[in-house]
mmCIF file of C-alpha atoms in Angstrom:
data_model
loop_
_atom_site.group_PDB
_atom_site.id
_atom_site.type_symbol
_atom_site.label_atom_id
_atom_site.label_comp_id
_atom_site.label_asym_id
_atom_site.label_seq_id
_atom_site.Cartn_x
_atom_site.Cartn_y
_atom_site.Cartn_z
ATOM 1 C CA MET A 1 88.390 69.188 -66.341
ATOM 2 C CA VAL A 2 89.737 72.587 -65.615
ATOM 3 C CA ASP A 3 92.360 73.648 -63.143
ATOM 4 C CA ARG A 4 90.525 76.069 -60.757
ATOM 5 C CA SER A 5 93.637 78.103 -60.015
ATOM 6 C CA THR A 6 94.653 78.759 -63.647
ATOM 7 C CA GLY A 7 91.621 78.030 -65.795
ATOM 8 C CA LYS A 8 93.796 75.652 -67.871
ATOM 9 C CA LEU A 9 92.001 72.631 -69.472
ATOM 10 C CA LEU A 10 93.577 69.486 -67.957
ATOM 11 C CA ALA A 11 91.395 66.799 -69.568
ATOM 12 C CA SER A 12 88.538 66.568 -71.935
ATOM 13 C CA THR A 13 86.559 63.834 -73.745
ATOM 14 C CA GLY A 14 86.029 63.407 -77.426
ATOM 15 C CA ASN A 15 82.583 64.691 -77.236
ATOM 16 C CA ALA A 16 83.126 67.601 -74.833
ATOM 17 C CA ASN A 17 82.019 70.062 -77.575
ATOM 18 C CA GLN A 18 78.836 68.372 -78.395
ATOM 19 C CA GLN A 19 75.741 70.287 -77.458
ATOM 20 C CA VAL A 20 73.200 68.716 -75.095
ATOM 21 C CA ALA A 21 70.066 70.111 -73.443
ATOM 22 C CA SER A 22 71.174 71.997 -70.378
ATOM 23 C CA GLU A 23 68.119 70.977 -68.074
ATOM 24 C CA SER A 24 68.539 72.476 -64.597
ATOM 25 C CA ILE A 25 72.225 73.490 -65.050
ATOM 26 C CA MET A 26 70.811 76.509 -66.936
ATOM 27 C CA LYS A 27 69.578 77.831 -63.541
ATOM 28 C CA LEU A 28 73.185 78.910 -62.904
ATOM 29 C CA PHE A 29 73.219 80.955 -66.082
ATOM 30 C CA LEU A 30 69.992 82.648 -65.048
ATOM 31 C CA ALA A 31 71.372 83.359 -61.592
ATOM 32 C CA ALA A 32 74.520 84.867 -63.036
ATOM 33 C CA TYR A 33 72.466 86.906 -65.549
ATOM 34 C CA TYR A 34 70.420 88.687 -62.929
ATOM 35 C CA LEU A 35 73.580 89.259 -60.748
ATOM 36 C CA VAL A 36 75.288 90.919 -63.736
ATOM 37 C CA LEU A 37 72.155 92.675 -64.630
ATOM 38 C CA TYR A 38 71.961 94.478 -61.381
ATOM 39 C CA GLY A 39 75.741 95.318 -61.327
ATOM 40 C CA GLY A 40 76.861 92.434 -59.152
ATOM 41 C CA TYR A 41 75.534 90.598 -56.081
ATOM 42 C CA THR A 42 76.105 93.536 -53.777
ATOM 43 C CA HIS A 43 73.675 95.675 -55.829
ATOM 44 C CA THR A 44 71.209 92.955 -56.503
ATOM 45 C CA PRO A 45 67.856 93.510 -54.553
ATOM 46 C CA SER A 46 67.424 91.117 -51.540
ATOM 47 C CA ASP A 47 64.174 89.720 -52.937
ATOM 48 C CA VAL A 48 65.891 88.836 -56.235
ATOM 49 C CA LEU A 49 68.676 87.185 -54.439
ATOM 50 C CA SER A 50 66.237 85.196 -52.331
ATOM 51 C CA LYS A 51 64.511 83.978 -55.416
ATOM 52 C CA LEU A 52 67.773 82.975 -57.102
ATOM 53 C CA SER A 53 69.036 81.211 -54.068
ATOM 54 C CA TYR A 54 65.846 79.316 -53.776
ATOM 55 C CA MET A 55 65.861 78.395 -57.400
ATOM 56 C CA LEU A 56 69.373 77.003 -57.174
ATOM 57 C CA ARG A 57 69.124 75.366 -53.751
ATOM 58 C CA SER A 58 65.845 73.641 -54.423
ATOM 59 C CA SER A 59 66.195 73.353 -58.202
ATOM 60 C CA ASP A 60 62.853 75.018 -58.593
ATOM 61 C CA ASP A 61 61.578 75.076 -62.061
ATOM 62 C CA ALA A 62 58.724 77.518 -61.636
ATOM 63 C CA THR A 63 61.219 80.199 -60.481
ATOM 64 C CA ALA A 64 63.467 79.563 -63.441
ATOM 65 C CA SER A 65 60.414 79.733 -65.771
ATOM 66 C CA ALA A 66 59.310 82.978 -64.171
ATOM 67 C CA LEU A 67 62.830 84.503 -64.454
ATOM 68 C CA PHE A 68 63.697 83.154 -67.949
ATOM 69 C CA THR A 69 64.369 85.710 -70.654
ATOM 70 C CA SER A 70 65.730 84.953 -74.021
ATOM 71 C CA SER A 71 68.543 87.454 -73.448
ATOM 72 C CA ALA A 72 69.977 85.639 -70.367
ATOM 73 C CA ILE A 73 71.819 82.817 -72.167
ATOM 74 C CA PRO A 74 73.361 84.885 -74.968
ATOM 75 C CA THR A 75 74.429 87.592 -72.334
ATOM 76 C CA ILE A 76 76.192 85.040 -70.154
ATOM 77 C CA ALA A 77 77.572 83.037 -73.066
ATOM 78 C CA LYS A 78 79.134 86.272 -74.480
ATOM 79 C CA ARG A 79 80.292 87.429 -71.103
ATOM 80 C CA TYR A 80 82.338 84.150 -70.396
ATOM 81 C CA GLY A 81 83.172 83.292 -74.005
ATOM 82 C CA LEU A 82 81.004 80.285 -74.346
ATOM 83 C CA SER A 83 81.001 79.635 -77.981
ATOM 84 C CA HIS A 84 78.855 76.442 -78.020
ATOM 85 C CA THR A 85 75.992 77.704 -75.518
ATOM 86 C CA THR A 86 72.766 78.816 -77.245
ATOM 87 C CA ASN A 87 69.135 79.331 -76.633
ATOM 88 C CA ALA A 88 67.054 76.447 -77.913
ATOM 89 C CA THR A 89 63.873 78.450 -78.041
ATOM 90 C CA ASP A 90 62.543 81.911 -76.875
ATOM 91 C CA ARG A 91 59.545 80.286 -75.442
ATOM 92 C CA VAL A 92 59.185 80.583 -71.746
ATOM 93 C CA GLY A 93 59.288 77.292 -69.997
ATOM 94 C CA HIS A 94 61.731 75.701 -72.293
ATOM 95 C CA TRP A 95 64.922 77.275 -70.648
ATOM 96 C CA GLY A 96 66.259 73.816 -69.777
ATOM 97 C CA ALA A 97 66.388 72.884 -73.474
ATOM 98 C CA ALA A 98 69.057 75.508 -73.975
ATOM 99 C CA ARG A 99 72.113 73.943 -75.536
ATOM 100 C CA ILE A 100 75.439 73.719 -73.846
ATOM 101 C CA THR A 101 78.606 71.590 -74.013
ATOM 102 C CA ALA A 102 80.752 70.056 -71.221
ATOM 103 C CA ASN A 103 83.664 72.271 -72.255
ATOM 104 C CA ASP A 104 81.481 75.414 -72.080
ATOM 105 C CA MET A 105 80.035 74.383 -68.641
ATOM 106 C CA THR A 106 83.577 73.904 -67.138
ATOM 107 C CA HIS A 107 84.651 77.179 -68.562
ATOM 108 C CA PHE A 108 81.474 78.875 -67.135
ATOM 109 C CA LEU A 109 82.085 77.412 -63.684
ATOM 110 C CA TYR A 110 85.684 78.515 -63.735
ATOM 111 C CA GLU A 111 84.836 82.025 -65.096
ATOM 112 C CA SER A 112 81.946 82.720 -62.894
ATOM 113 C CA ALA A 113 83.666 81.574 -59.748
ATOM 114 C CA ASN A 114 86.304 84.197 -60.571
ATOM 115 C CA ASP A 115 83.854 86.980 -61.481
ATOM 116 C CA SER A 116 83.672 89.430 -58.500
ATOM 117 C CA GLU A 117 80.080 90.277 -59.449
ATOM 118 C CA VAL A 118 79.021 86.566 -59.470
ATOM 119 C CA GLY A 119 81.376 84.107 -57.701
ATOM 120 C CA PRO A 120 81.199 85.232 -54.094
ATOM 121 C CA TRP A 121 77.469 84.795 -54.074
ATOM 122 C CA LEU A 122 77.116 81.859 -56.420
ATOM 123 C CA LEU A 123 79.567 79.491 -54.893
ATOM 124 C CA PRO A 124 78.235 79.494 -51.378
ATOM 125 C CA VAL A 125 74.660 79.031 -52.664
ATOM 126 C CA MET A 126 75.748 75.994 -54.749
ATOM 127 C CA ALA A 127 77.113 74.456 -51.467
ATOM 128 C CA LYS A 128 73.663 74.592 -49.881
ATOM 129 C CA THR A 129 71.651 72.263 -52.106
ATOM 130 C CA GLU A 130 68.539 71.031 -50.465
ATOM 131 C CA ALA A 131 68.088 67.294 -49.890
ATOM 132 C CA HIS A 132 65.022 67.432 -52.126
ATOM 133 C CA GLY A 133 64.093 69.755 -54.866
ATOM 134 C CA SER A 134 60.969 71.719 -54.786
ATOM 135 C CA ASP A 135 59.358 68.913 -56.824
ATOM 136 C CA GLY A 136 60.331 66.289 -54.201
ATOM 137 C CA PHE A 137 63.221 64.797 -56.334
ATOM 138 C CA ASP A 138 66.042 63.502 -54.120
ATOM 139 C CA GLN A 139 69.045 65.659 -54.954
ATOM 140 C CA HIS A 140 71.786 63.810 -53.170
ATOM 141 C CA PHE A 141 73.179 61.836 -56.072
ATOM 142 C CA GLY A 142 76.160 62.227 -58.018
ATOM 143 C CA LEU A 143 78.491 65.082 -56.688
ATOM 144 C CA ASN A 144 75.825 66.016 -54.085
ATOM 145 C CA ALA A 145 76.316 62.530 -52.386
ATOM 146 C CA LEU A 146 79.856 63.534 -51.404
ATOM 147 C CA THR A 147 80.624 64.637 -47.919
ATOM 148 C CA GLY A 148 82.568 67.750 -47.072
ATOM 149 C CA ALA A 149 82.379 71.318 -48.357
ATOM 150 C CA HIS A 150 81.588 71.474 -52.124
ATOM 151 C CA GLY A 151 78.935 72.865 -54.382
ATOM 152 C CA SER A 152 77.379 71.581 -57.453
ATOM 153 C CA LYS A 153 74.322 71.887 -59.713
ATOM 154 C CA GLN A 154 72.940 68.904 -61.524
ATOM 155 C CA GLY A 155 70.572 68.637 -64.397
ATOM 156 C CA TRP A 156 68.026 65.946 -65.135
ATOM 157 C CA GLY A 157 64.779 65.949 -66.982
ATOM 158 C CA SER A 158 62.380 64.316 -69.319
ATOM 159 C CA ASP A 159 61.471 67.294 -71.622
ATOM 160 C CA SER A 160 61.323 65.483 -74.985
ATOM 161 C CA PHE A 161 60.320 68.752 -76.736
ATOM 162 C CA TRP A 162 64.190 69.512 -77.470
ATOM 163 C CA THR A 163 66.136 66.665 -75.966
ATOM 164 C CA ALA A 164 65.785 64.369 -78.948
ATOM 165 C CA GLU A 165 68.259 65.311 -81.752
#
């Protein structure tokens, strides 16, 4: 848990630095990558913003697969100092098997929210999650089941290619 006003780590579990498959959470990294690649959300072409928004709001795997590049994860990990976030493979379609830790994810959320090229666009999009993903999966569970203004991105999956360790 990170204090959003200071970035200070407030609490952590014993396994917070254990790598796990990222699943759909990696879509946030892809969005940040493209926003940074174009020099910030204000310079990102509207058609790219539209694709990124749809990918996040509807948790669309096809868009993530189309946008995946093996340089996205290392670029964002370096930008935000995420020392335990890595590609699992360079093969398109396995972006959700990239490795991340709980500590890196909370650090990414804090840093990206405060990044003037990313945060002002990313946070409002996260707050507009569709009721169902593009695959029909009900997205109103966990944090998305809360009422009020908030944003989140959840990850779930059954890709056994990389999830068994």
